[in-house]
GROMACS .gro file of C-alpha atoms in nm:
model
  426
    1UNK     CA    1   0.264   1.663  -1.921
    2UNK     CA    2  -0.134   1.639  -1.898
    3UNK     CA    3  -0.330   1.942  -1.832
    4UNK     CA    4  -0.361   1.825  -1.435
    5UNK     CA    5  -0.024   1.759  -1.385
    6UNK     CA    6   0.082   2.063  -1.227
    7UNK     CA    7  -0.111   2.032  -0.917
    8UNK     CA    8   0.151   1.729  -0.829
    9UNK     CA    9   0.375   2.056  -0.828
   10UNK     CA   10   0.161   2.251  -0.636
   11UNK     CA   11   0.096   2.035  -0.390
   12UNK     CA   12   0.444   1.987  -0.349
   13UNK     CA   13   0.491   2.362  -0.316
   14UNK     CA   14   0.233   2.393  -0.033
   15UNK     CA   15   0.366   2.075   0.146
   16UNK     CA   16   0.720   2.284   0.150
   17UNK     CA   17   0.541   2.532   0.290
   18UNK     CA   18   0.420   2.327   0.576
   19UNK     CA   19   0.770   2.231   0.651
   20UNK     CA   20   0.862   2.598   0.717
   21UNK     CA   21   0.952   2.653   1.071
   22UNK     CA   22   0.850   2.957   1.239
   23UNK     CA   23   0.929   3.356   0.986
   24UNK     CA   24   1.158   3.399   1.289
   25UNK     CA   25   1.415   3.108   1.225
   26UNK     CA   26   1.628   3.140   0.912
   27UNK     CA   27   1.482   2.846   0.710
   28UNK     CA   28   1.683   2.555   0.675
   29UNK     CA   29   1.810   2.418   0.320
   30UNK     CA   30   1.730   2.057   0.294
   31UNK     CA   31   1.844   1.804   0.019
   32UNK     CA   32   1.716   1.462   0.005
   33UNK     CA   33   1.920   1.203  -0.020
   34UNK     CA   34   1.737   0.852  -0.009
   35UNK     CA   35   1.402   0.774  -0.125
   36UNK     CA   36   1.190   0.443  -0.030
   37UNK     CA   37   0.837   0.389  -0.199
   38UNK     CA   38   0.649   0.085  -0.029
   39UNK     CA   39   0.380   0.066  -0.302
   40UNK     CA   40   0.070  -0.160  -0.346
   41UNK     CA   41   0.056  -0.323  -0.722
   42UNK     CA   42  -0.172  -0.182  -0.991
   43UNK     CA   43  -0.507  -0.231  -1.097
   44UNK     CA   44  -0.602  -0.606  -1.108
   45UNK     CA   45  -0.884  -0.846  -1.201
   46UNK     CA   46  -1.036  -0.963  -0.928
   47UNK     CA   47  -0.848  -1.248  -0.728
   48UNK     CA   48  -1.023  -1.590  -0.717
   49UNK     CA   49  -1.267  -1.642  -0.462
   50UNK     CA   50  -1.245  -1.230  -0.364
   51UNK     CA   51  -1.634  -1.259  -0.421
   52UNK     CA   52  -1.777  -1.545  -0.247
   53UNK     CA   53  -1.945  -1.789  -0.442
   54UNK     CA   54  -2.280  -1.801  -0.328
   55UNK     CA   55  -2.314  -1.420  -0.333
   56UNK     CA   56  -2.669  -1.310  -0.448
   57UNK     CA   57  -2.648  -1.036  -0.726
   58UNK     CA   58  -2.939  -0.903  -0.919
   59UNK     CA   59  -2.744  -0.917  -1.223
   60UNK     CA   60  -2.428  -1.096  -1.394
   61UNK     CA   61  -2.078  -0.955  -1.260
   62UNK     CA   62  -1.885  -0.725  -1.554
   63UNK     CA   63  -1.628  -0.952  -1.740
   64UNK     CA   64  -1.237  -0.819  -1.714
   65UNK     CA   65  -0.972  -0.825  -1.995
   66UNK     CA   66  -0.744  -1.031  -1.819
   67UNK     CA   67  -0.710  -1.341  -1.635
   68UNK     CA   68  -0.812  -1.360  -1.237
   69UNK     CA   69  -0.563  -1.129  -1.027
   70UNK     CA   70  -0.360  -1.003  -1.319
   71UNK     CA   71  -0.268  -0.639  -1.342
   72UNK     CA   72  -0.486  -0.510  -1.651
   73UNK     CA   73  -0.350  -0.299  -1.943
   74UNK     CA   74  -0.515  -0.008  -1.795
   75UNK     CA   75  -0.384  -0.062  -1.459
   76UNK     CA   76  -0.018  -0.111  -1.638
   77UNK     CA   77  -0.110   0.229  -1.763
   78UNK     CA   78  -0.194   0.402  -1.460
   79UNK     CA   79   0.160   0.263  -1.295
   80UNK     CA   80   0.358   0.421  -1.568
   81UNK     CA   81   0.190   0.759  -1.528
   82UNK     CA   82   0.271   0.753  -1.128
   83UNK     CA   83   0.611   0.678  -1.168
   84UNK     CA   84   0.630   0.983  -1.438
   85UNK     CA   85   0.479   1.213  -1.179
   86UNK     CA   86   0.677   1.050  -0.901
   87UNK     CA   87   0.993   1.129  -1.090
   88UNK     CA   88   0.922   1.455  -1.176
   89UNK     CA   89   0.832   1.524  -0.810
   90UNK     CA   90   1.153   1.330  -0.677
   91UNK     CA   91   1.345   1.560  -0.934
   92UNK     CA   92   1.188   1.870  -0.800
   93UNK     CA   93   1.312   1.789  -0.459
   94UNK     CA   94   1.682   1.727  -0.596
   95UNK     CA   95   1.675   1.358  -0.574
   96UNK     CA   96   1.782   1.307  -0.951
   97UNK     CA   97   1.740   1.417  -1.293
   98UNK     CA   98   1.399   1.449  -1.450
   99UNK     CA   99   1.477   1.246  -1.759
  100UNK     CA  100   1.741   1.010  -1.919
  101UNK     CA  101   1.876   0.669  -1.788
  102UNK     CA  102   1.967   0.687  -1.379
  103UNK     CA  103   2.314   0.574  -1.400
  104UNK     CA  104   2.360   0.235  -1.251
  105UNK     CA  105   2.278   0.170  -0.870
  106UNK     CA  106   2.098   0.465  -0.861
  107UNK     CA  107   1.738   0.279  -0.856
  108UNK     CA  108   1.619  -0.018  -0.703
  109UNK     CA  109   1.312  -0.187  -0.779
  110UNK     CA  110   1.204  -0.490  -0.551
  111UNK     CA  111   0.896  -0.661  -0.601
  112UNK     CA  112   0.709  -0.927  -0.432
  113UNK     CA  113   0.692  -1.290  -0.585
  114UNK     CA  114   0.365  -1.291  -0.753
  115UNK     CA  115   0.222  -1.225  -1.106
  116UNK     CA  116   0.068  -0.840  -1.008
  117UNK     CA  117   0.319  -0.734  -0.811
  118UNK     CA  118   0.617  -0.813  -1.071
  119UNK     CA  119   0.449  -0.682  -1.381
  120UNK     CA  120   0.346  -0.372  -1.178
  121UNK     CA  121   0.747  -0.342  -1.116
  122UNK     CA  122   0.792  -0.372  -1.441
  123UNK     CA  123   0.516  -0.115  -1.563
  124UNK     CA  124   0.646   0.135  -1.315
  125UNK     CA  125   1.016   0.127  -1.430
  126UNK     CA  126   0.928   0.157  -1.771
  127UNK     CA  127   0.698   0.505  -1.655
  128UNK     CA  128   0.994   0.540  -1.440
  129UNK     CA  129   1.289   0.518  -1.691
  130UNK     CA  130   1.164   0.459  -2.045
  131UNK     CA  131   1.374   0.244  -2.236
  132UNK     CA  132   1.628   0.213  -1.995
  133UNK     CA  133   1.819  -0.101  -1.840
  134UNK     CA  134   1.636  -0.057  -1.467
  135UNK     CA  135   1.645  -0.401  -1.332
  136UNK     CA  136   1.313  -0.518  -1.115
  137UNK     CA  137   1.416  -0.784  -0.886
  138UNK     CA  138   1.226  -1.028  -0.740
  139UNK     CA  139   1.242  -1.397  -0.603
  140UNK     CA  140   1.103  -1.711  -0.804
  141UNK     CA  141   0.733  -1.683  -0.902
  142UNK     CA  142   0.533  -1.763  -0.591
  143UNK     CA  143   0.831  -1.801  -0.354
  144UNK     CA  144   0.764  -1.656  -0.028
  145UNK     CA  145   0.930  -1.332   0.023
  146UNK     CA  146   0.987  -1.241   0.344
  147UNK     CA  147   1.012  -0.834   0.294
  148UNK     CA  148   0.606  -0.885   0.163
  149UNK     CA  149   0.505  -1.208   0.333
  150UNK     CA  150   0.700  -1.266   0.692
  151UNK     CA  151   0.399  -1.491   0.835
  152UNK     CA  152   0.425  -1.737   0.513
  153UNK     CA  153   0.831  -1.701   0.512
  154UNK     CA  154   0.850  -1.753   0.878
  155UNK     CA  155   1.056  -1.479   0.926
  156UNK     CA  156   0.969  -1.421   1.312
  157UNK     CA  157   0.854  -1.630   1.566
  158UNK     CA  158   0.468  -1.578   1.523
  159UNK     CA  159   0.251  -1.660   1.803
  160UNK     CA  160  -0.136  -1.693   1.674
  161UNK     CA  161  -0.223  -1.685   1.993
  162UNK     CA  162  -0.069  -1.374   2.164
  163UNK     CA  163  -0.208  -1.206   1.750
  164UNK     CA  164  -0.572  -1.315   1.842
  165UNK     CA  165  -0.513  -1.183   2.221
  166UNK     CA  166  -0.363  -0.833   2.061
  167UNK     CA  167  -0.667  -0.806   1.799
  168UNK     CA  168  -0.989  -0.876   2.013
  169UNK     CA  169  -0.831  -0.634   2.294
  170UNK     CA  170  -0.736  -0.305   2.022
  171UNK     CA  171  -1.084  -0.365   1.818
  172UNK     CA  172  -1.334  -0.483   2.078
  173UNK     CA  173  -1.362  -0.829   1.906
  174UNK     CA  174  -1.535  -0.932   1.558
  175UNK     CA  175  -1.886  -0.910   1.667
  176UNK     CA  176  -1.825  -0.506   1.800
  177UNK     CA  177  -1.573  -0.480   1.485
  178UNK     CA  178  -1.868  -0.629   1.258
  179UNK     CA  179  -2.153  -0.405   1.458
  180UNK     CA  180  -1.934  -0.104   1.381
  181UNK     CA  181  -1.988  -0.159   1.011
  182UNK     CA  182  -2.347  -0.219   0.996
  183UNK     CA  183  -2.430   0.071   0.787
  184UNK     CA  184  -2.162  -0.048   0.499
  185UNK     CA  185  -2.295  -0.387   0.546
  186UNK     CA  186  -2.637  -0.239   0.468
  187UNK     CA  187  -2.506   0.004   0.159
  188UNK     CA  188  -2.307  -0.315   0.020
  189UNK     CA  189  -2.619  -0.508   0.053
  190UNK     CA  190  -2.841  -0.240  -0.168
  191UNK     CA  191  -2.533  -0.182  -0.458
  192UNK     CA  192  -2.527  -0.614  -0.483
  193UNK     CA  193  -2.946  -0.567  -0.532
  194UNK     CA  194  -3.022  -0.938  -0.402
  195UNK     CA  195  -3.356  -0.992  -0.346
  196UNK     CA  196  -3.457  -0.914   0.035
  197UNK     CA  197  -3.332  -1.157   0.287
  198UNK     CA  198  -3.239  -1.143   0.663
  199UNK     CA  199  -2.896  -1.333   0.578
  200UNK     CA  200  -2.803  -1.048   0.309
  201UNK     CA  201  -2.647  -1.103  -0.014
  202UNK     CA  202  -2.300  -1.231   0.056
  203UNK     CA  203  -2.297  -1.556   0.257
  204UNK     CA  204  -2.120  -1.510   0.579
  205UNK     CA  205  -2.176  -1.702   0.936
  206UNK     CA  206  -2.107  -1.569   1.301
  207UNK     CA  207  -1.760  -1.380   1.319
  208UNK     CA  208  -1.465  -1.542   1.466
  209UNK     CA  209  -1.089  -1.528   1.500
  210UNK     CA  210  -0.917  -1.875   1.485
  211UNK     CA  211  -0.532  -1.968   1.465
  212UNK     CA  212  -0.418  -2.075   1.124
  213UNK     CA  213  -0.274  -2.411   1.058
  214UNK     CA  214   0.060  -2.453   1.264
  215UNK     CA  215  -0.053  -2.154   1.446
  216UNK     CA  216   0.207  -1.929   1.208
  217UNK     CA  217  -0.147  -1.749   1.096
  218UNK     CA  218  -0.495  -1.648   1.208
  219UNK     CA  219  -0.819  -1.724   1.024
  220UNK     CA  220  -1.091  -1.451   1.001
  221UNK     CA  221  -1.453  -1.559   0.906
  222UNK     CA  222  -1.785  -1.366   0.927
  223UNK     CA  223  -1.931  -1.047   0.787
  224UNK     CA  224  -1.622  -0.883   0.733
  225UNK     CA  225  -1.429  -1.125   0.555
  226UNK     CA  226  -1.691  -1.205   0.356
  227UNK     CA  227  -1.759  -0.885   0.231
  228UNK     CA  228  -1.427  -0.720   0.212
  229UNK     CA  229  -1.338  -0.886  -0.117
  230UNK     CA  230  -1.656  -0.785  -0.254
  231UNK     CA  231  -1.624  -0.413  -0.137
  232UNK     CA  232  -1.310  -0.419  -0.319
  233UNK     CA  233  -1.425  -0.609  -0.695
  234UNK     CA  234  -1.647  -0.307  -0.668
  235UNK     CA  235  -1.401   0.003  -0.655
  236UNK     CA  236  -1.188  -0.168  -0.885
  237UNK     CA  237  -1.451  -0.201  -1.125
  238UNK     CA  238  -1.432   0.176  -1.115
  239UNK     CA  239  -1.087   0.250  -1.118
  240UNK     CA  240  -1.005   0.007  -1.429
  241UNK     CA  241  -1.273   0.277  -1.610
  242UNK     CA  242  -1.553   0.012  -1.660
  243UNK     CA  243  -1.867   0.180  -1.750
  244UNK     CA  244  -2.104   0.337  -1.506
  245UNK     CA  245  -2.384   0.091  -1.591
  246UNK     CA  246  -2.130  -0.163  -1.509
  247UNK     CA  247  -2.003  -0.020  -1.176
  248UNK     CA  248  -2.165  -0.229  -0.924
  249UNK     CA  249  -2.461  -0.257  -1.158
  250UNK     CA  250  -2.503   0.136  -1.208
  251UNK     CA  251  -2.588   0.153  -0.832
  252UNK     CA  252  -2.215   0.278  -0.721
  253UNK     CA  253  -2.094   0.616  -0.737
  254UNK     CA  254  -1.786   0.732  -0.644
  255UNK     CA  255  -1.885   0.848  -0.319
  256UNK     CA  256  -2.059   0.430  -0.206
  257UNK     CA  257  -1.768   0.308  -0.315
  258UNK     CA  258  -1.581   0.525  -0.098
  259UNK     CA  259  -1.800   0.454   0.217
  260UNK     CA  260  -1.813   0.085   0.142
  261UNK     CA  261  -1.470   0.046   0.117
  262UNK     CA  262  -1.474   0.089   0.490
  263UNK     CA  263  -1.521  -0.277   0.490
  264UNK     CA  264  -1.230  -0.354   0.295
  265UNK     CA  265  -1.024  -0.162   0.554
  266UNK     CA  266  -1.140  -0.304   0.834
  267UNK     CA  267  -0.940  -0.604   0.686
  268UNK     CA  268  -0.639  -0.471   0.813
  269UNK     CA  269  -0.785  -0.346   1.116
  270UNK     CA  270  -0.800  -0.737   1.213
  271UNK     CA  271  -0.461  -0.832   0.962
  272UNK     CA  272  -0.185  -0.545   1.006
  273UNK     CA  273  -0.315  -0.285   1.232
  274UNK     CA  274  -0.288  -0.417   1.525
  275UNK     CA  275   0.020  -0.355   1.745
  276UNK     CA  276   0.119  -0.754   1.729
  277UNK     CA  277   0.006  -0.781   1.372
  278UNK     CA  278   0.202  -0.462   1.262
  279UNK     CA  279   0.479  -0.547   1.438
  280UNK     CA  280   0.532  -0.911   1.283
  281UNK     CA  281   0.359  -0.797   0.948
  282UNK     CA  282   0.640  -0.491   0.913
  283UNK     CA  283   0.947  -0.700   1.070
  284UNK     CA  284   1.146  -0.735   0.780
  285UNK     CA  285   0.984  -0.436   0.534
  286UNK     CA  286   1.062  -0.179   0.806
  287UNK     CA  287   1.420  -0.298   0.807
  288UNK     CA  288   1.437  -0.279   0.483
  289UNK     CA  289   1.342   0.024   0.472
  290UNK     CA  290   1.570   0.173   0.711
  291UNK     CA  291   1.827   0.005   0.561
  292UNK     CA  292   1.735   0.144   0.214
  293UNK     CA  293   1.749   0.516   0.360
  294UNK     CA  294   2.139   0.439   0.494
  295UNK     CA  295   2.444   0.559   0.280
  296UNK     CA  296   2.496   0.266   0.135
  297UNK     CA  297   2.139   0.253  -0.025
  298UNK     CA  298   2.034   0.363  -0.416
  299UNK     CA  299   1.940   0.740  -0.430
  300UNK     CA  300   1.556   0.550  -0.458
  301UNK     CA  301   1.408   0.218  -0.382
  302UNK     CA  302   1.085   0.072  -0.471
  303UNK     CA  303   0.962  -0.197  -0.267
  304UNK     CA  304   0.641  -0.280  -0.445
  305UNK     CA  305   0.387  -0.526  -0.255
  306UNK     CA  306   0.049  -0.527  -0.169
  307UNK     CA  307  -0.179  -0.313   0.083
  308UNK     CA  308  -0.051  -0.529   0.365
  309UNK     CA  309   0.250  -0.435   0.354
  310UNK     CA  310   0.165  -0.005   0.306
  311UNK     CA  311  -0.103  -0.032   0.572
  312UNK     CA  312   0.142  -0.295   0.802
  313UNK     CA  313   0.477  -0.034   0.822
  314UNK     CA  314   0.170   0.248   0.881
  315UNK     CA  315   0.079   0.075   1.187
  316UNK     CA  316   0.432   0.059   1.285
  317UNK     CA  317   0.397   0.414   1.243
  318UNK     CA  318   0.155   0.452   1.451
  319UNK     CA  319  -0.003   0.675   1.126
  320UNK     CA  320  -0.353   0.629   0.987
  321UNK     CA  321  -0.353   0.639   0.604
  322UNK     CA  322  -0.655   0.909   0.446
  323UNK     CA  323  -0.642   1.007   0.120
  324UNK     CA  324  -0.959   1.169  -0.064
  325UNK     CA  325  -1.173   0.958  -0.214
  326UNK     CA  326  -1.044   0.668  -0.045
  327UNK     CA  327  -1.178   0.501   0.320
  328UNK     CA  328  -0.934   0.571   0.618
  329UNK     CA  329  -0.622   0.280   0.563
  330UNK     CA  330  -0.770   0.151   0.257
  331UNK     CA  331  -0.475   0.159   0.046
  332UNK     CA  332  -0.603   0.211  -0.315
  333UNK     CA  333  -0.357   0.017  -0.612
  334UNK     CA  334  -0.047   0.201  -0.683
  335UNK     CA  335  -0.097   0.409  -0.299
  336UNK     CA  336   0.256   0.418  -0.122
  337UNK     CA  337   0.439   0.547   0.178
  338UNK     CA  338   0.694   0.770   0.057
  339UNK     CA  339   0.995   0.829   0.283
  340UNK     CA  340   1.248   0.998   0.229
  341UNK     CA  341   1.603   1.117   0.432
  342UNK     CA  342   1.709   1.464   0.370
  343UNK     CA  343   2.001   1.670   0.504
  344UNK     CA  344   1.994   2.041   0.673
  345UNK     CA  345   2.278   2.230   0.468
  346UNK     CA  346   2.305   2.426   0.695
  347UNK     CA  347   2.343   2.232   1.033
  348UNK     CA  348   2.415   1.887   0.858
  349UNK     CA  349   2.126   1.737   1.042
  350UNK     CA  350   1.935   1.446   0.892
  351UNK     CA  351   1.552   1.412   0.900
  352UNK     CA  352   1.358   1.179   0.765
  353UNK     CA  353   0.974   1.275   0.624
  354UNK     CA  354   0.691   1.026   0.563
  355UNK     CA  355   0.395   1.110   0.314
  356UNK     CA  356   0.139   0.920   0.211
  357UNK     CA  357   0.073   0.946  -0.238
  358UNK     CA  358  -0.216   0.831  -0.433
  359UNK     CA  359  -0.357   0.917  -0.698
  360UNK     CA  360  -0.729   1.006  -0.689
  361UNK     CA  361  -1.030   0.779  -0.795
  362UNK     CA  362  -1.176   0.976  -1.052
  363UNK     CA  363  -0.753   0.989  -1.208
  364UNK     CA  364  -0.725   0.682  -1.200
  365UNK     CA  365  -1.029   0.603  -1.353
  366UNK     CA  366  -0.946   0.881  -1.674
  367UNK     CA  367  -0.569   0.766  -1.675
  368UNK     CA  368  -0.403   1.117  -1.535
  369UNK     CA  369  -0.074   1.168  -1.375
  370UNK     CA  370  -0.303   1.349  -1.086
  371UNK     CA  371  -0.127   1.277  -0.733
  372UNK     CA  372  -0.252   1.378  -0.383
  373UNK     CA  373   0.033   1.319  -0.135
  374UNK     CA  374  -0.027   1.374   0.217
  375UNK     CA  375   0.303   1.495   0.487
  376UNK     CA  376   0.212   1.263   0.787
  377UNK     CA  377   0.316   1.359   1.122
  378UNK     CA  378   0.484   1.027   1.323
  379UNK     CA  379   0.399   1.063   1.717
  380UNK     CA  380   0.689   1.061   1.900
  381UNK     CA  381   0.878   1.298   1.634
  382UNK     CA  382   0.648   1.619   1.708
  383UNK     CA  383   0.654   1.798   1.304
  384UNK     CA  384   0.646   1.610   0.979
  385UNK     CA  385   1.027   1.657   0.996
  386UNK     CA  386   1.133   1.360   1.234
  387UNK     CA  387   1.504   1.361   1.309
  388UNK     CA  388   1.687   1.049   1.130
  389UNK     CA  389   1.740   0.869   1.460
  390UNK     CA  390   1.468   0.939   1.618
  391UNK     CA  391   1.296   0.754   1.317
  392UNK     CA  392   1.520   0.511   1.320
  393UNK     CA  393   1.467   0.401   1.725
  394UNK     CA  394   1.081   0.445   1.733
  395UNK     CA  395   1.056   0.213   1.423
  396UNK     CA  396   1.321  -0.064   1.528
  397UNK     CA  397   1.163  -0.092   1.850
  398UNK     CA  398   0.827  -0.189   1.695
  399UNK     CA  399   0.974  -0.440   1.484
  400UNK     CA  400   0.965  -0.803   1.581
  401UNK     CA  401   1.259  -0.967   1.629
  402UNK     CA  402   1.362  -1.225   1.303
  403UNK     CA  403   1.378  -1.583   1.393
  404UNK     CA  404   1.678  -1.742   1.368
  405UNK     CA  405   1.713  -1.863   0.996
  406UNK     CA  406   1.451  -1.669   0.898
  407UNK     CA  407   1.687  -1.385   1.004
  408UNK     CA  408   1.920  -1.451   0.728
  409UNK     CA  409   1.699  -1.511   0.436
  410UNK     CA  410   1.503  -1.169   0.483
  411UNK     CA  411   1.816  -1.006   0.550
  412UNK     CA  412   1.988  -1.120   0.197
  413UNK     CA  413   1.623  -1.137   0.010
  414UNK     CA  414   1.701  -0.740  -0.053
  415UNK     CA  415   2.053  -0.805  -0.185
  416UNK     CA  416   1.931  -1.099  -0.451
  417UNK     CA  417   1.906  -0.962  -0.824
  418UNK     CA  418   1.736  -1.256  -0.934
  419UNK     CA  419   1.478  -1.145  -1.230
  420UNK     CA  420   1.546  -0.866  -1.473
  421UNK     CA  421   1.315  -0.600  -1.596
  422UNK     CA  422   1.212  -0.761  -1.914
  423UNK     CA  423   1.144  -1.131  -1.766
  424UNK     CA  424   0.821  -1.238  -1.910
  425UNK     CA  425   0.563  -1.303  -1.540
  426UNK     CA  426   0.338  -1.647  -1.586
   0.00000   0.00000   0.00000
């Protein structure tokens, strides 16, 4: 245990304490049964092309210790630590023991189909479980998975038009969504330390929304594209403990990375927030999640993806995502949505509670199990405490329906044990 791991307990303690009802009800006795975690990978190296290639710096960019868009040894790291505090938390509530093996079927990890995503399955059941047999599952190695990628599986009957419609009507369009961030675009501008030009430093032309090929996608272009990648090399530079000189050039503190991320966010405010975007972009992840949290589901399951997917089933949720030192809904690696199902000893009630757990910038950056995890309150359930059906009808009706074929393969995608934890990723 590090010297800042208690305040994962603490914080649990006072977010009990918000789940008191009023001194003059007899408090109820809950137990939690299920567990889901819909987690974003760990720290990576940046992806290729996330920094546009004709971006003007005033210096060279940092070099990383891995390979483009590979998790790095210290975000491996950083994973193992979170699932040790997540366990200890988990165990706190009841959920299982704080050490040993889980017997069999009593975790499930399920990761998406890329490099980062499986080793950061991997890194967080050996935090998890050390030296146990926990088996990470996953499809082939770049296989579409519909769970983590439903527009590129097909797994509902996307209309790019009727997307584009729902977008420019909830944010205004690009050029008001770019005009909103014009004092980001400006900050982003001074950290990259280009020499002065009305075009900026990262190349971008007029905004604009545009179907995809086959019309199964949309395109984004301008400002915010551009510079959303960028936004996020730079806090990742931070987080993988870089040095401050090499932090966006020794021109980014914790606090300009935090207010520039804004424009990393406001990816998903065009890609998964949205109510047509969040409802195709969650279709199969929220149904695997409610079907996780059913009796027949391991005592926990990890579904661990990318910020799409956390910041996707949050829309669904109708939930913003804020965690300190982090812009609103700008999931930082290794952020989840933690829900879990627990039962009312008492009355035999089930409820189901969503909270949002990350760990902070400055922890990551030092390699601490520090956690911050935030009780979010669902509209249409009233209290953090939402009663299990209740959950269960306001997310299934936001849910797009699964198309045909597509239907099946999402539906058995969660059942398929296809890579073990051990399986070297390419």
């Amino acid at each position: 245990m590090t010297g800042r791991f208690p305040s994962v307990a603490l914080l649990a303690l006072a977010f009990a304490g918000l789940l008191a009802p009023a001194e003059a009800r007899p408090r109820p006795t809950l137990v939690a049964e299920r567990a889901v975690l819909v987690m974003r990978h760990g720290i990576r190296a940046p992806l290729p092309g996330e920094v546009p290639e004709a971006t003007r710096t005033r210096g060279d960019w940092p070099r990383w210790p891995v390979a483009p868009s590979r998790i790095t040894p210290h975000g491996e790291r950083a994973l193992a630590l979170v699932a040790q505090a997540d366990r200890r938390l988990l165990a706190w509530r009841g959920l299982l023991t704080s050490a040993g093996c889980p017997a069999p079927g009593m975790i499930r990890i399920h990761t998406n189909s890329s490099d980062r995503t499986i080793a950061s399955g991997e890194a967080y059941a050996r935090g998890f479980a050390p030296g146990c047999a926990v088996t990470v599952e996953h499809r082939p190695l770049g296989e579409a998975d519909p769970i983590f990628e439903p527009l590129r599986a097909r797994a509902t009957r996307f209309d790019a038009g009727a997307a584009i419609a729902s977008i420019e009507r909830e944010t205004g369009g690009m050029a008001a969504l770019v005009r909103r961030h014009r004092a980001e675009l400006a900050l982003l501008d001074r950290v990259l330390g280009c020499p002065a030009s009305p075009q900026g430093c990262v190349p971008a032309g007029p905004p604009s929304l545009q179907p995809g090929e086959g019309g199964h996608d949309i395109i984004l272009s301008g400002p915010i594209r551009a510079t959303s990648g960028v936004a996020q090399v730079l806090l990742l530079e931070y987080l993988e403990g870089m040095s401050r000189a090499d932090v966006g050039w020794g021109r980014a503190d914790a606090e300009t990375l935090r207010r520039i991320g804004a424009l990393h966010a406001a990816l998903f405010t065009v890609f998964t927030r949205p109510t047509y975007m969040a409802a195709h972009q969650s279709a199969v992840l929220g149904r695997e999640v409610l079907r996780s949290l059913g009796d027949a589901g391991p005592r926990l399951t990890v579904l661990m993806g990318h910020d799409t997917n956390v910041t996707a089933l949050a829309a669904a949720l109708r939930v913003d995502l804020k965690a300190p030192g982090y812009a609103a809904n700008d999931v930082p690696p290794g952020g989840a949505l933690q829900i879990e199902r627990l039962r009312d000893t008492r009355s035999g009630a089930s409820f189901v509670r969503v909270s949002y757990r990350t760990q902070p910038p400055a922890g990551l950056r030092a390699g601490t199990q520090a956690t911050s995890l935030v009780p979010l309150r669902i509209p249409g359930c009233g209290e953090i405490l939402c009663a299990a059906e209740t959950f269960r009808s306001l997310l299934q009706k936001r849910l797009a329906p699964l198309d045909g074929e597509g239907e099946t393969s999402a539906l058995s995608a969660s059942s398929q044990q296809i890579a073990a934890k051990g399986s070297a990723p390419n």
